[in-house]
């Protein structure tokens, strides 16, 4: 049976007939594939929304999903958002961050874009060559009288050195906002990694470990901060007649919240399968010369959101030749993170963006390849990927 049957909607039921004539069949293997709860399980949620006609503005599913996520993640307060980027933008606004913010160039571009949206100057600091997270030892030298905050990323879901970063923040009276877009469900020794810093921001984008199609959240330390953020994501409205800030529309809709609630029931199975795939890759790649797996994050803490490898100089092919070889075999791998954020035109001009300031990040960007990892992969898929690497 083909994966998907051609599907034609009956014309008479639609005022604007939509015809999906071609079956959507894509044999390629991607770096990730969204994990989706069974469609049949979602229908009752939709029926509830159609009955209540509450579509957004903090409706019942929004409230339930916030509560369920707090419990699942082991955090006290959280505000849902339309996406992770608007959550980052709002987190900075909530803490009234201005001037300069220290951040990593080795991330998705939204990290630094959220600073520009607030009129803040990003100051790039290099990463640790082993963890690929912001290097705490390099932060102090980048602090100026204009510095107000640090925005690190838990890259690939591997926790930053949160203690060292907090110590610097305390010494210099800086705020810390974690871009935790990769860090859903990640635990450190004493609970959720999301409890660290002043605020942490999650993304539930389709490509992330846990998705609501699009979505995001800010983890807040207390009810007062959450309430303020709830105002900011609703245009700054406090009540019917009071607007306290130039807030944005960042509210998650009831459809996304309902879907998130359902997705949460299936996430543990998905994470368990990711863990198996991660372990299989590490075993199979152990003896392949010239290839280094980034960061074995340890049993308890990881969410296995990505599987980055570094293609070293003694590997027979260049990183980009291997990337192309994968494509030739219909396997779509990604170079996360290449180019560095600091290489894009809107960032290139600042002195901190210069390659000489960012040797470890620059090297990683040239060596890294994220190979497929998602719960839909079979053991044979994993072996196929490894064969391509091992047969060079
Ligand atoms: C995905 C991602 C974002 C943006 O999240 P969206 O929900 O897509 O807006 C921000 N930072 C990092 C590191 C990401 O990977």
Tab-separated table of N, CA and C and ligand atoms in Angstrom, residues 82-86 88 107-108 110-111 153 179 181-182 202-205 207-208 214-216 306 337, ligand 1:
chain	number	residue	atom	x	y	z
A	82	UNK	N	2.872	32.029	20.261
A	82	UNK	CA	2.679	31.626	18.865
A	82	UNK	C	3.885	30.889	18.310
A	83	UNK	N	5.069	31.337	18.695
A	83	UNK	CA	6.303	30.690	18.252
A	83	UNK	C	7.443	31.110	19.175
A	84	UNK	N	8.569	30.471	19.007
A	84	UNK	CA	9.707	30.744	19.874
A	84	UNK	C	10.322	32.120	19.653
A	85	UNK	N	10.261	32.594	18.436
A	85	UNK	CA	10.888	33.883	18.130
A	85	UNK	C	10.159	35.033	18.829
A	86	UNK	N	8.832	35.037	18.751
A	86	UNK	CA	8.072	36.081	19.451
A	86	UNK	C	8.247	35.957	20.960
A	88	UNK	N	11.077	34.976	22.403
A	88	UNK	CA	12.381	35.594	22.669
A	88	UNK	C	12.278	37.119	22.667
A	107	UNK	N	24.189	29.398	16.460
A	107	UNK	CA	22.781	29.156	16.766
A	107	UNK	C	21.960	29.448	15.527
A	108	UNK	N	20.673	29.220	15.664
A	108	UNK	CA	19.735	29.629	14.624
A	108	UNK	C	19.590	31.150	14.681
A	110	UNK	N	17.367	33.275	14.697
A	110	UNK	CA	16.338	33.935	15.517
A	110	UNK	C	16.890	34.408	16.860
A	111	UNK	N	17.919	33.749	17.377
A	111	UNK	CA	18.509	34.161	18.655
A	111	UNK	C	18.927	35.630	18.581
A	153	UNK	N	22.566	29.827	24.446
A	153	UNK	CA	21.691	28.814	23.838
A	153	UNK	C	22.124	27.443	24.376
A	179	UNK	N	18.020	30.972	25.447
A	179	UNK	CA	17.315	30.449	24.283
A	179	UNK	C	17.367	28.934	24.445
A	181	UNK	N	15.382	26.775	22.948
A	181	UNK	CA	14.565	26.224	21.855
A	181	UNK	C	14.837	24.741	21.625
A	182	UNK	N	16.063	24.284	21.963
A	182	UNK	CA	16.411	22.869	21.734
A	182	UNK	C	16.237	22.028	22.985
A	202	UNK	N	11.290	28.387	25.047
A	202	UNK	CA	11.166	27.144	24.286
A	202	UNK	C	10.556	27.414	22.916
A	203	UNK	N	10.850	26.529	21.974
A	203	UNK	CA	10.162	26.546	20.676
A	203	UNK	C	9.471	25.206	20.468
A	204	UNK	N	8.244	25.266	19.976
A	204	UNK	CA	7.515	24.042	19.601
A	204	UNK	C	7.297	24.006	18.098
A	205	UNK	N	8.262	24.524	17.364
A	205	UNK	CA	8.187	24.489	15.902
A	205	UNK	C	8.176	23.045	15.401
A	207	UNK	N	9.934	21.389	13.553
A	207	UNK	CA	11.213	20.670	13.471
A	207	UNK	C	11.798	20.327	14.840
A	208	UNK	N	11.160	20.788	15.895
A	208	UNK	CA	11.726	20.565	17.222
A	208	UNK	C	11.248	19.219	17.805
A	214	UNK	N	3.409	25.170	15.089
A	214	UNK	CA	4.212	26.321	15.484
A	214	UNK	C	3.879	26.560	16.955
A	215	UNK	N	4.826	27.078	17.705
A	215	UNK	CA	4.530	27.380	19.094
A	215	UNK	C	5.794	27.668	19.870
A	216	UNK	N	5.608	28.185	21.071
A	216	UNK	CA	6.743	28.472	21.933
A	216	UNK	C	6.253	28.826	23.320
A	306	UNK	N	19.118	16.422	18.269
A	306	UNK	CA	19.935	16.469	17.049
A	306	UNK	C	21.043	15.438	17.180
A	337	UNK	N	25.447	24.548	12.799
A	337	UNK	CA	25.028	25.855	12.335
A	337	UNK	C	26.080	26.450	11.427
B	1	LIG	C1	13.903	27.061	16.278
B	1	LIG	C2	14.756	28.026	17.019
B	1	LIG	C3	14.304	29.309	17.356
B	1	LIG	C4	13.029	29.880	16.825
B	1	LIG	O1	11.887	29.221	17.218
B	1	LIG	P1	10.575	29.357	16.305
B	1	LIG	O2	9.538	28.655	17.140
B	1	LIG	O3	10.840	28.676	15.008
B	1	LIG	O4	10.263	30.798	16.148
B	1	LIG	C5	15.118	30.117	18.126
B	1	LIG	N1	16.333	29.702	18.537
B	1	LIG	C6	16.812	28.487	18.213
B	1	LIG	C7	18.152	28.087	18.723
B	1	LIG	C8	16.050	27.615	17.431
B	1	LIG	O5	16.561	26.439	17.077
